[in-house]
Amino acid sequence: MAQKLEKITARDVDFAKWYTDVVKNAKLMEYGQVKGTMILKPNGFALWESMQNYLDKEFKTLGVQNVYFPLLIPESLFKKEKEHVEGFAPELATVTMVGDKELSEKLYIRPTSEVLVADFLVNEIKSYRDLPIKYNQWVSVLRWEKTTRPFLRSSEFLWQEGHTFHSTPSEAKKLTLDILEIYKKFVQDVLLIPVLTGQKTDHEKFAGAKETYTMESIMYDGQALQSGTSHYFDNNFSKAFNIKFQNSNQKEEFAYSTSWGVSTRLIGALIMTHGDDNGLIIPSKIAPKQITIITVNNSEEVVKKGNELLNSLKNIYRTTIDISDKSFGYKMAESEVEGTPLRIEVGPRDLAEGHVVISDRISNNKTKVMFNEVVSKIKELLDEYDKNLRLRAWENFESKQFSANTFDEYKKIIQDTPGFVEVPFCGEISCEDDIKKKSSTVSRCIKDFNTKNNEVCFNCNSQAKLHTYFARAY
Amino acid sequence: MAQKLEKITARDVDFAKWYTDVVKNAKLMEYGQVKGTMILKPNGFALWESMQNYLDKEFKTLGVQNVYFPLLIPESLFKKEKEHVEGFAPELATVTMVGDKELSEKLYIRPTSEVLVADFLVNEIKSYRDLPIKYNQWVSVLRWEKTTRPFLRSSEFLWQEGHTFHSTPSEAKKLTLDILEIYKKFVQDVLLIPVLTGQKTDHEKFAGAKETYTMESIMYDGQALQSGTSHYFDNNFSKAFNIKFQNSNQKEEFAYSTSWGVSTRLIGALIMTHGDDNGLIIPSKIAPKQITIITVNNSEEVVKKGNELLNSLKNIYRTTIDISDKSFGYKMAESEVEGTPLRIEVGPRDLAEGHVVISDRISNNKTKVMFNEVVSKIKELLDEYDKNLRLRAWENFESKQFSANTFDEYKKIIQDTPGFVEVPFCGEISCEDDIKKKSSTVSRCIKDFNTKNNEVCFNCNSQAKLHTYFARAY
């Protein structure tokens, strides 16, 4: 197994096949026994762990506290918020038995936890003094999907779900947007993935939300990927669950709530934004391994030098060494397909000449670096590597922005040069249904509400109310 | 809600009631809607998070990698290891439907993941070069329980489950014991809970294991609590799942495996080891909040001084400040019931005199400390606090060790002065069944195998094979 790397299909030949080839070869995941489930292997989980570490700290700066709500939701509880249950009903995995005994009430495996949080808070929130409440949990959720793809769409996936309750609508709305900003900063500055952010149309907003804000990235193939969402509920959930508090004027009021999440889908975004025909490419800040040291052979001097390098680097960079008896070529290929930013090669000839060879995962240029200059050179090479990765991602992003004024123009663009297409749009659910039926696409996010008088919807020709991005999407 | 603290039942009046009172008042958890499930509130989850952070680093020093295996296990897979399925069958929550459609095969919510890991590794392990494999996951598991108690026994609980595979029995056995040592070090040195460690009897070992090692603590009331286990499977699971590898002599061999786990039960152990009639007491190394600064009033100078103190301490200690408009008395009671090691009080009179008042959660002695001496004094006070906490725990532990040679002696001890009772024991499953029936107790762990000729079992009078600790247990 470990001694063989399979060939990766070229990106431009078959992007979907390329994607699954990379996922497999980079040892990120394996399919689970239950259809649509995933086993996150060490390389895949390490990426998620890096993301968790970064985001968890950011959430905490906003006063968010981690909690754990149970996995199972009684049917009666789920049915309290009507839109919400309608949105999820067909995808719910249902526990009906324990051992060989039937349960008296069906229990759903959580597809998300709004109803559990709301039900719990009824008894916790009495006064404005008890607010705001800002919870988050890192868990898996289950939504049965017909067609699944690793990381992008799976029946079970890992995510974080934030749930907050506030005493004023403005505070709740601000939190919704603060979280969106944290997501955007993380995705753009750490994952080096450019995104559009904005509001979802009524057609696309979350079941039960008043407003949904989204972060949309564009993949190498021009398809959009929703990479994170933040929902403002107003007091919808509080009304459905009767969550009232006494405000500072001694009046009873319903609380205002939000929820927000990103998932292992971000791993899919990472692969499809940065990967190339040789495999995965990981930005240095998020890379579980930033540097791999590989030895040309296992002679005593070579291994000794490798370990010396490891010791000088490992407290500064996430560094590993491969001194196994695998061939040098195999070790190189493995570090490449796994997307490690920098590779340091140590061989007997290098030792004699007093240097090592460092190459980066994008350019693959080999740089000879004297032993005593390795630590300082690494910083320079990683900075250069991230700069190039960012440049490439933004170039792709810019090149895939289009606009259209009619449905025919729109359709031609998404067929010939897929990407984000800005259009004037009426915003009606029925019109978006019609677009979906005709093109299998829906809106990604609203650009602005600044339409001119007499500017017409690209599809139905009624007055346009907004400018929206449409795209093919994962 | 937040403005009221309920009275805590005294420990010596009703220990069980005391326990649930503390759990509630310290805001650790709330019962979930589904019987036997728990909502971990911020205070409870923060304790678990502290434990995770510590243990995760330790596991990684042994080369353990984090992974994620799916939540659901197909019935056919679960049935592959016979003892294992028999051990868990009556407790399995079973998914039979998705939406309104029946599934063709029953899916179990994981009670533990041995079978998922084994099934996955069949295709991953080919050669000795692929070994060892050392996986761990931090997840929730579900085992339907008839009687449940917060943290101690719940249908769903959070834990870590480690699963490793090795090319030799000795390496697997060593890993089993290395993990037990990590657990013991953590529980004794960080949680300050004294434990006995040793092997389980055949009656008590894990379903499917060859040997189970356990860590047993003794609570304030003299009942034992199993606080963590590490299992050596030999090649039982590999045989059931056909996990073979080619060894370095080109011969096929079954792999040797282990599994090990600790759970949120450790929170229960913490409460029942250290808590007192005023609530929770948390050792400083694991305390999510080590210091709480509370202000006597909200005047500008007092709040300013409080924030100054916060800023001088927060990079060294986990420090929070409560400048809410709750009463001073309420703030004191809250910090006390939540078990925060140190409390710093800042009031106008203290300000005028140039000091603050620091008190610790065990002695409750108030120490006046000049502003410029706070940082250095804190270290001294925390060390003293941990020392006293440890002393008290070990004293209780020592005072609850007994020995008996006959069943009558044994029964009298567990009725009158519950604790660990060392007995000579035959080790037979049938004899332990009999003891269980007569006394509702089972063995906790084996002390040694050094019995003398003619030393007889305390229950059945046949030749004793081992010295074992028996106890009432949670």
Short mmCIF file of N, CA and C in Angstrom, two decimals, chain A residues 1-3 27 29-34 37-43 45-46 49 56 60 65-74 76-77 89-101 103 106-110 116 119-120 123-126 128-130 134-135 138 140 142 144 146 156 158 325-326, chain B residues 1-3 27 29-34 37-43 45-46 49 56 60 65-74 76-77 89-101 103 106-110 116 119-120 123-130 135 138 140 142 144 146 156 158 325-326:
data_model
loop_
_atom_site.label_atom_id
_atom_site.label_comp_id
_atom_site.label_asym_id
_atom_site.label_seq_id
_atom_site.Cartn_x
_atom_site.Cartn_y
_atom_site.Cartn_z
N MET A 1 0.83 -1.21 0.00
CA MET A 1 0.00 0.00 0.00
C MET A 1 0.86 1.25 0.00
N ALA A 2 1.58 1.42 1.08
CA ALA A 2 2.30 2.68 1.26
C ALA A 2 3.45 2.79 0.25
N GLN A 3 3.82 1.70 -0.40
CA GLN A 3 4.96 1.75 -1.30
C GLN A 3 4.57 2.14 -2.72
N LYS A 27 -3.75 10.83 0.85
CA LYS A 27 -4.18 10.09 2.05
C LYS A 27 -5.03 10.95 2.99
N MET A 29 -8.61 10.90 3.03
CA MET A 29 -9.82 10.21 3.52
C MET A 29 -10.00 8.89 2.80
N GLU A 30 -10.92 8.11 3.31
CA GLU A 30 -11.35 6.89 2.65
C GLU A 30 -12.87 6.84 2.84
N TYR A 31 -13.58 6.21 1.92
CA TYR A 31 -15.02 6.11 2.08
C TYR A 31 -15.36 5.20 3.26
N GLY A 32 -16.39 5.59 4.00
CA GLY A 32 -16.87 4.75 5.09
C GLY A 32 -17.75 3.63 4.55
N GLN A 33 -18.10 2.67 5.42
CA GLN A 33 -18.96 1.56 4.99
C GLN A 33 -20.37 2.04 4.69
N VAL A 34 -20.86 3.01 5.43
CA VAL A 34 -22.20 3.53 5.18
C VAL A 34 -22.10 4.56 4.07
N THR A 37 -20.49 8.35 3.79
CA THR A 37 -19.72 8.74 4.98
C THR A 37 -18.22 8.67 4.67
N MET A 38 -17.44 9.34 5.51
CA MET A 38 -16.00 9.46 5.27
C MET A 38 -15.22 9.05 6.49
N ILE A 39 -14.10 8.40 6.26
CA ILE A 39 -13.09 8.21 7.30
C ILE A 39 -12.03 9.28 7.07
N LEU A 40 -11.84 10.17 8.01
CA LEU A 40 -10.76 11.16 7.88
C LEU A 40 -9.47 10.53 8.37
N LYS A 41 -8.55 10.30 7.43
CA LYS A 41 -7.26 9.73 7.78
C LYS A 41 -6.37 10.80 8.43
N PRO A 42 -5.24 10.40 9.00
CA PRO A 42 -4.42 11.39 9.72
C PRO A 42 -4.14 12.67 8.92
N ASN A 43 -3.79 12.55 7.64
CA ASN A 43 -3.51 13.78 6.87
C ASN A 43 -4.73 14.67 6.73
N PHE A 45 -7.47 14.67 8.78
CA PHE A 45 -7.90 15.20 10.07
C PHE A 45 -6.95 16.29 10.56
N ALA A 46 -5.65 16.14 10.25
CA ALA A 46 -4.68 17.16 10.69
C ALA A 46 -5.01 18.52 10.08
N GLU A 49 -7.87 19.85 12.06
CA GLU A 49 -7.37 20.24 13.37
C GLU A 49 -6.68 21.61 13.31
N ASP A 56 -11.03 28.47 16.52
CA ASP A 56 -11.48 28.42 17.91
C ASP A 56 -10.94 29.62 18.69
N LYS A 60 -13.23 32.73 20.36
CA LYS A 60 -13.11 33.05 21.78
C LYS A 60 -12.85 34.55 22.01
N GLN A 65 -18.21 30.61 23.86
CA GLN A 65 -17.84 29.50 24.76
C GLN A 65 -18.19 28.16 24.11
N ASN A 66 -17.30 27.20 24.23
CA ASN A 66 -17.61 25.88 23.67
C ASN A 66 -18.51 25.08 24.60
N VAL A 67 -19.39 24.31 24.00
CA VAL A 67 -20.38 23.50 24.73
C VAL A 67 -20.54 22.18 23.97
N TYR A 68 -21.34 21.27 24.53
CA TYR A 68 -21.72 20.07 23.77
C TYR A 68 -23.19 19.76 23.99
N PHE A 69 -23.94 19.73 22.90
CA PHE A 69 -25.34 19.33 22.95
C PHE A 69 -25.47 17.90 22.44
N PRO A 70 -26.48 17.16 22.94
CA PRO A 70 -26.62 15.75 22.56
C PRO A 70 -26.80 15.54 21.06
N LEU A 71 -26.45 14.35 20.65
CA LEU A 71 -26.52 13.93 19.25
C LEU A 71 -27.95 13.76 18.76
N LEU A 72 -28.85 13.34 19.67
CA LEU A 72 -30.19 12.93 19.24
C LEU A 72 -31.25 13.97 19.58
N ILE A 73 -32.17 14.18 18.63
CA ILE A 73 -33.23 15.17 18.80
C ILE A 73 -34.59 14.47 18.71
N PRO A 74 -35.42 14.57 19.78
CA PRO A 74 -36.74 13.94 19.71
C PRO A 74 -37.58 14.58 18.59
N SER A 76 -40.65 15.38 18.43
CA SER A 76 -41.55 16.45 18.87
C SER A 76 -40.83 17.80 18.95
N LEU A 77 -39.58 17.77 19.35
CA LEU A 77 -38.80 18.99 19.48
C LEU A 77 -38.47 19.56 18.11
N ALA A 89 -36.38 17.56 6.87
CA ALA A 89 -37.08 16.28 7.05
C ALA A 89 -36.58 15.11 6.18
N PRO A 90 -36.40 15.29 4.87
CA PRO A 90 -36.06 14.12 4.05
C PRO A 90 -34.66 13.57 4.31
N GLU A 91 -33.81 14.37 4.98
CA GLU A 91 -32.40 13.99 5.14
C GLU A 91 -32.11 13.42 6.52
N LEU A 92 -33.15 13.25 7.35
CA LEU A 92 -32.91 12.91 8.75
C LEU A 92 -32.74 11.42 8.99
N ALA A 93 -31.59 11.05 9.54
CA ALA A 93 -31.38 9.66 9.96
C ALA A 93 -32.11 9.47 11.29
N THR A 94 -32.89 8.38 11.37
CA THR A 94 -33.85 8.24 12.46
C THR A 94 -33.61 6.98 13.28
N VAL A 95 -33.43 7.19 14.57
CA VAL A 95 -33.27 6.05 15.49
C VAL A 95 -34.66 5.64 15.97
N THR A 96 -34.99 4.38 15.74
CA THR A 96 -36.31 3.89 16.16
C THR A 96 -36.21 2.77 17.19
N MET A 97 -35.00 2.21 17.36
CA MET A 97 -34.84 1.06 18.25
C MET A 97 -33.58 1.18 19.10
N VAL A 98 -33.64 0.55 20.28
CA VAL A 98 -32.43 0.35 21.08
C VAL A 98 -32.39 -1.13 21.41
N GLY A 99 -31.27 -1.77 21.07
CA GLY A 99 -31.21 -3.23 21.21
C GLY A 99 -32.32 -3.80 20.34
N ASP A 100 -33.18 -4.66 20.90
CA ASP A 100 -34.30 -5.16 20.08
C ASP A 100 -35.62 -4.52 20.49
N LYS A 101 -35.55 -3.38 21.20
CA LYS A 101 -36.78 -2.72 21.66
C LYS A 101 -37.09 -1.48 20.83
N LEU A 103 -38.50 2.23 20.27
CA LEU A 103 -38.64 3.42 21.09
C LEU A 103 -40.04 3.99 20.94
N LYS A 106 -39.63 8.68 17.89
CA LYS A 106 -38.48 8.69 16.98
C LYS A 106 -37.45 9.71 17.43
N LEU A 107 -36.18 9.37 17.25
CA LEU A 107 -35.10 10.30 17.57
C LEU A 107 -34.29 10.56 16.30
N TYR A 108 -34.05 11.82 16.00
CA TYR A 108 -33.26 12.17 14.82
C TYR A 108 -31.82 12.42 15.20
N ILE A 109 -30.90 11.95 14.39
CA ILE A 109 -29.50 12.36 14.55
C ILE A 109 -29.39 13.80 14.07
N ARG A 110 -28.77 14.67 14.86
CA ARG A 110 -28.75 16.10 14.56
C ARG A 110 -28.23 16.38 13.15
N LEU A 116 -32.15 22.15 19.66
CA LEU A 116 -31.66 21.72 20.97
C LEU A 116 -31.22 22.91 21.81
N ASP A 119 -34.33 25.00 22.86
CA ASP A 119 -35.11 24.31 23.90
C ASP A 119 -34.40 24.41 25.25
N PHE A 120 -33.09 24.28 25.23
CA PHE A 120 -32.32 24.36 26.48
C PHE A 120 -32.38 25.78 27.07
N ASN A 123 -35.08 27.78 29.70
CA ASN A 123 -34.95 27.84 31.16
C ASN A 123 -33.72 28.59 31.64
N GLU A 124 -32.84 28.95 30.75
CA GLU A 124 -31.60 29.61 31.14
C GLU A 124 -31.70 31.13 31.06
N ILE A 125 -32.54 31.60 30.15
CA ILE A 125 -32.63 33.04 29.92
C ILE A 125 -33.86 33.61 30.62
N LYS A 126 -33.60 34.45 31.63
CA LYS A 126 -34.72 35.08 32.33
C LYS A 126 -34.62 36.60 32.17
N TYR A 128 -32.21 40.26 30.95
CA TYR A 128 -31.19 40.80 30.03
C TYR A 128 -29.80 40.51 30.57
N ARG A 129 -29.68 40.31 31.89
CA ARG A 129 -28.39 40.00 32.49
C ARG A 129 -27.85 38.65 32.04
N ASP A 130 -28.75 37.77 31.62
CA ASP A 130 -28.32 36.45 31.16
C ASP A 130 -27.84 36.47 29.71
N LYS A 134 -23.30 33.06 23.98
CA LYS A 134 -22.57 32.75 22.74
C LYS A 134 -21.95 31.38 22.84
N TYR A 135 -22.57 30.42 22.19
CA TYR A 135 -22.13 29.03 22.25
C TYR A 135 -21.55 28.57 20.92
N TRP A 138 -17.95 21.89 18.27
CA TRP A 138 -17.24 21.20 17.18
C TRP A 138 -17.74 19.77 17.18
N SER A 140 -19.91 16.35 14.70
CA SER A 140 -20.32 15.88 13.38
C SER A 140 -21.83 15.99 13.28
N LEU A 142 -25.35 14.96 10.56
CA LEU A 142 -25.73 13.99 9.53
C LEU A 142 -26.91 14.50 8.70
N TRP A 144 -28.62 13.07 5.19
CA TRP A 144 -28.51 12.02 4.18
C TRP A 144 -28.51 12.64 2.78
N LYS A 146 -28.03 12.22 -1.51
CA LYS A 146 -28.15 11.21 -2.58
C LYS A 146 -26.82 11.05 -3.29
N GLU A 156 -22.41 12.42 6.50
CA GLU A 156 -21.94 12.89 7.80
C GLU A 156 -20.75 13.79 7.54
N LEU A 158 -17.95 16.85 9.57
CA LEU A 158 -17.51 17.56 10.77
C LEU A 158 -17.67 19.05 10.52
N ASP A 325 12.99 3.13 5.18
CA ASP A 325 13.73 2.49 4.09
C ASP A 325 12.99 2.55 2.75
N LYS A 326 12.01 3.45 2.65
CA LYS A 326 11.38 3.69 1.34
C LYS A 326 12.42 4.33 0.41
N MET B 1 -32.58 33.31 36.90
CA MET B 1 -31.73 32.12 36.89
C MET B 1 -30.35 32.40 37.47
N ALA B 2 -29.63 33.25 36.74
CA ALA B 2 -28.23 33.47 37.11
C ALA B 2 -28.11 34.23 38.43
N GLN B 3 -29.19 34.81 38.89
CA GLN B 3 -29.11 35.63 40.10
C GLN B 3 -29.37 34.83 41.37
N LYS B 27 -22.87 24.87 37.32
CA LYS B 27 -23.27 25.05 35.90
C LYS B 27 -22.43 24.19 34.96
N MET B 29 -23.52 21.00 33.70
CA MET B 29 -24.33 20.31 32.70
C MET B 29 -25.81 20.49 32.97
N GLU B 30 -26.63 20.10 32.02
CA GLU B 30 -28.06 20.04 32.18
C GLU B 30 -28.49 18.73 31.49
N TYR B 31 -29.58 18.15 31.93
CA TYR B 31 -30.05 16.93 31.27
C TYR B 31 -30.56 17.24 29.88
N GLY B 32 -30.28 16.35 28.92
CA GLY B 32 -30.81 16.51 27.57
C GLY B 32 -32.24 16.02 27.51
N GLN B 33 -32.92 16.28 26.40
CA GLN B 33 -34.31 15.85 26.22
C GLN B 33 -34.41 14.33 26.15
N VAL B 34 -33.43 13.70 25.52
CA VAL B 34 -33.45 12.25 25.42
C VAL B 34 -32.87 11.68 26.71
N THR B 37 -29.10 11.59 28.37
CA THR B 37 -28.12 12.40 27.64
C THR B 37 -27.85 13.68 28.41
N MET B 38 -26.73 14.31 28.09
CA MET B 38 -26.28 15.49 28.82
C MET B 38 -25.99 16.64 27.86
N ILE B 39 -26.30 17.83 28.32
CA ILE B 39 -25.82 19.04 27.67
C ILE B 39 -24.63 19.51 28.49
N LEU B 40 -23.46 19.59 27.88
CA LEU B 40 -22.31 20.13 28.60
C LEU B 40 -22.31 21.64 28.45
N LYS B 41 -22.56 22.33 29.55
CA LYS B 41 -22.58 23.78 29.56
C LYS B 41 -21.13 24.30 29.51
N PRO B 42 -20.95 25.60 29.30
CA PRO B 42 -19.58 26.12 29.15
C PRO B 42 -18.62 25.69 30.27
N ASN B 43 -19.06 25.75 31.52
CA ASN B 43 -18.16 25.35 32.61
C ASN B 43 -17.76 23.87 32.53
N PHE B 45 -17.90 21.92 29.71
CA PHE B 45 -17.11 21.63 28.52
C PHE B 45 -15.70 22.15 28.66
N ALA B 46 -15.53 23.31 29.34
CA ALA B 46 -14.19 23.88 29.50
C ALA B 46 -13.28 22.92 30.27
N GLU B 49 -12.27 20.32 27.80
CA GLU B 49 -11.34 20.92 26.85
C GLU B 49 -9.92 20.98 27.47
N ASP B 56 -4.04 15.18 24.67
CA ASP B 56 -3.74 15.13 23.24
C ASP B 56 -2.25 15.31 22.98
N LYS B 60 0.41 12.46 21.43
CA LYS B 60 1.21 12.77 20.23
C LYS B 60 2.70 12.48 20.46
N GLN B 65 -1.78 9.64 16.04
CA GLN B 65 -2.36 10.61 15.10
C GLN B 65 -3.87 10.66 15.27
N ASN B 66 -4.44 11.85 15.23
CA ASN B 66 -5.89 11.96 15.33
C ASN B 66 -6.56 11.69 13.99
N VAL B 67 -7.72 11.06 14.05
CA VAL B 67 -8.49 10.68 12.86
C VAL B 67 -9.96 10.86 13.19
N TYR B 68 -10.82 10.63 12.20
CA TYR B 68 -12.25 10.58 12.49
C TYR B 68 -12.91 9.44 11.72
N PHE B 69 -13.52 8.53 12.45
CA PHE B 69 -14.28 7.44 11.84
C PHE B 69 -15.77 7.75 11.93
N PRO B 70 -16.56 7.27 10.94
CA PRO B 70 -17.98 7.60 10.92
C PRO B 70 -18.73 7.17 12.18
N LEU B 71 -19.85 7.87 12.40
CA LEU B 71 -20.71 7.64 13.54
C LEU B 71 -21.46 6.32 13.46
N LEU B 72 -21.80 5.89 12.24
CA LEU B 72 -22.71 4.75 12.08
C LEU B 72 -21.96 3.48 11.65
N ILE B 73 -22.38 2.36 12.24
CA ILE B 73 -21.75 1.06 11.97
C ILE B 73 -22.81 0.10 11.42
N PRO B 74 -22.62 -0.42 10.20
CA PRO B 74 -23.60 -1.38 9.67
C PRO B 74 -23.65 -2.63 10.55
N SER B 76 -23.91 -5.72 9.86
CA SER B 76 -23.07 -6.84 9.38
C SER B 76 -21.63 -6.70 9.87
N LEU B 77 -21.15 -5.47 9.91
CA LEU B 77 -19.78 -5.22 10.34
C LEU B 77 -19.63 -5.49 11.84
N ALA B 89 -24.61 -5.43 22.34
CA ALA B 89 -25.90 -5.53 21.64
C ALA B 89 -27.09 -4.83 22.32
N PRO B 90 -27.32 -5.04 23.64
CA PRO B 90 -28.54 -4.47 24.21
C PRO B 90 -28.52 -2.96 24.34
N GLU B 91 -27.34 -2.35 24.20
CA GLU B 91 -27.20 -0.91 24.42
C GLU B 91 -27.15 -0.11 23.13
N LEU B 92 -27.32 -0.78 21.98
CA LEU B 92 -27.08 -0.10 20.70
C LEU B 92 -28.28 0.69 20.21
N ALA B 93 -28.10 1.99 20.00
CA ALA B 93 -29.12 2.81 19.35
C ALA B 93 -29.06 2.53 17.86
N THR B 94 -30.22 2.27 17.28
CA THR B 94 -30.26 1.72 15.93
C THR B 94 -31.04 2.61 14.97
N VAL B 95 -30.38 3.01 13.88
CA VAL B 95 -31.03 3.80 12.83
C VAL B 95 -31.64 2.82 11.84
N THR B 96 -32.95 2.97 11.65
CA THR B 96 -33.64 2.07 10.70
C THR B 96 -34.27 2.83 9.54
N MET B 97 -34.34 4.17 9.65
CA MET B 97 -35.03 4.97 8.63
C MET B 97 -34.25 6.23 8.30
N VAL B 98 -34.42 6.70 7.07
CA VAL B 98 -33.98 8.05 6.70
C VAL B 98 -35.17 8.74 6.08
N GLY B 99 -35.53 9.92 6.60
CA GLY B 99 -36.76 10.56 6.17
C GLY B 99 -37.89 9.58 6.45
N ASP B 100 -38.73 9.26 5.45
CA ASP B 100 -39.78 8.27 5.70
C ASP B 100 -39.47 6.93 5.04
N LYS B 101 -38.19 6.72 4.67
CA LYS B 101 -37.81 5.46 4.01
C LYS B 101 -37.07 4.52 4.95
N LEU B 103 -34.39 1.72 5.83
CA LEU B 103 -33.08 1.33 5.32
C LEU B 103 -33.04 -0.18 5.11
N LYS B 106 -29.76 -2.31 9.12
CA LYS B 106 -29.72 -1.53 10.35
C LYS B 106 -28.35 -0.90 10.53
N LEU B 107 -28.35 0.32 11.04
CA LEU B 107 -27.09 1.00 11.33
C LEU B 107 -27.04 1.34 12.82
N TYR B 108 -25.94 0.99 13.46
CA TYR B 108 -25.79 1.27 14.89
C TYR B 108 -25.00 2.56 15.09
N ILE B 109 -25.43 3.36 16.04
CA ILE B 109 -24.60 4.49 16.46
C ILE B 109 -23.44 3.93 17.27
N ARG B 110 -22.21 4.33 16.95
CA ARG B 110 -21.03 3.71 17.58
C ARG B 110 -21.11 3.75 19.11
N LEU B 116 -14.92 -0.48 13.17
CA LEU B 116 -14.71 0.45 12.05
C LEU B 116 -13.23 0.56 11.72
N ASP B 119 -11.95 -2.80 10.19
CA ASP B 119 -12.44 -2.98 8.83
C ASP B 119 -11.68 -2.08 7.85
N PHE B 120 -11.41 -0.85 8.27
CA PHE B 120 -10.68 0.09 7.42
C PHE B 120 -9.24 -0.37 7.20
N ASN B 123 -7.37 -2.96 4.36
CA ASN B 123 -6.78 -2.54 3.09
C ASN B 123 -5.57 -1.63 3.23
N GLU B 124 -5.31 -1.19 4.44
CA GLU B 124 -4.22 -0.24 4.64
C GLU B 124 -2.92 -0.92 5.04
N ILE B 125 -3.06 -2.08 5.70
CA ILE B 125 -1.88 -2.76 6.21
C ILE B 125 -1.49 -3.90 5.29
N LYS B 126 -0.34 -3.79 4.66
CA LYS B 126 0.13 -4.87 3.79
C LYS B 126 1.46 -5.42 4.31
N SER B 127 2.30 -4.48 4.75
CA SER B 127 3.67 -4.86 5.10
C SER B 127 4.00 -4.36 6.50
N TYR B 128 5.04 -4.93 7.09
CA TYR B 128 5.51 -4.45 8.40
C TYR B 128 5.86 -2.97 8.32
N ARG B 129 6.17 -2.49 7.10
CA ARG B 129 6.51 -1.07 6.92
C ARG B 129 5.30 -0.17 7.21
N ASP B 130 4.09 -0.72 7.09
CA ASP B 130 2.88 0.08 7.35
C ASP B 130 2.55 0.15 8.85
N TYR B 135 -3.84 5.43 16.03
CA TYR B 135 -4.93 6.39 15.81
C TYR B 135 -5.61 6.76 17.12
N TRP B 138 -11.38 11.96 19.21
CA TRP B 138 -12.15 12.62 20.27
C TRP B 138 -13.57 12.73 19.77
N SER B 140 -18.11 11.54 20.50
CA SER B 140 -19.11 11.05 21.44
C SER B 140 -19.48 9.64 21.05
N LEU B 142 -22.39 6.27 22.11
CA LEU B 142 -23.70 6.06 22.69
C LEU B 142 -23.89 4.63 23.17
N TRP B 144 -26.87 2.85 25.46
CA TRP B 144 -28.12 3.09 26.18
C TRP B 144 -28.03 2.54 27.59
N LYS B 146 -29.70 2.12 31.57
CA LYS B 146 -30.98 2.15 32.28
C LYS B 146 -30.98 3.23 33.35
N GLU B 156 -25.15 8.94 26.19
CA GLU B 156 -24.15 9.48 25.28
C GLU B 156 -23.07 10.12 26.14
N LEU B 158 -18.82 11.91 25.95
CA LEU B 158 -17.64 12.29 25.18
C LEU B 158 -16.45 11.51 25.70
N ASP B 325 -23.30 43.79 37.25
CA ASP B 325 -24.01 44.45 38.35
C ASP B 325 -24.63 43.46 39.33
N LYS B 326 -24.14 42.21 39.30
CA LYS B 326 -24.56 41.25 40.33
C LYS B 326 -24.00 41.72 41.67
#
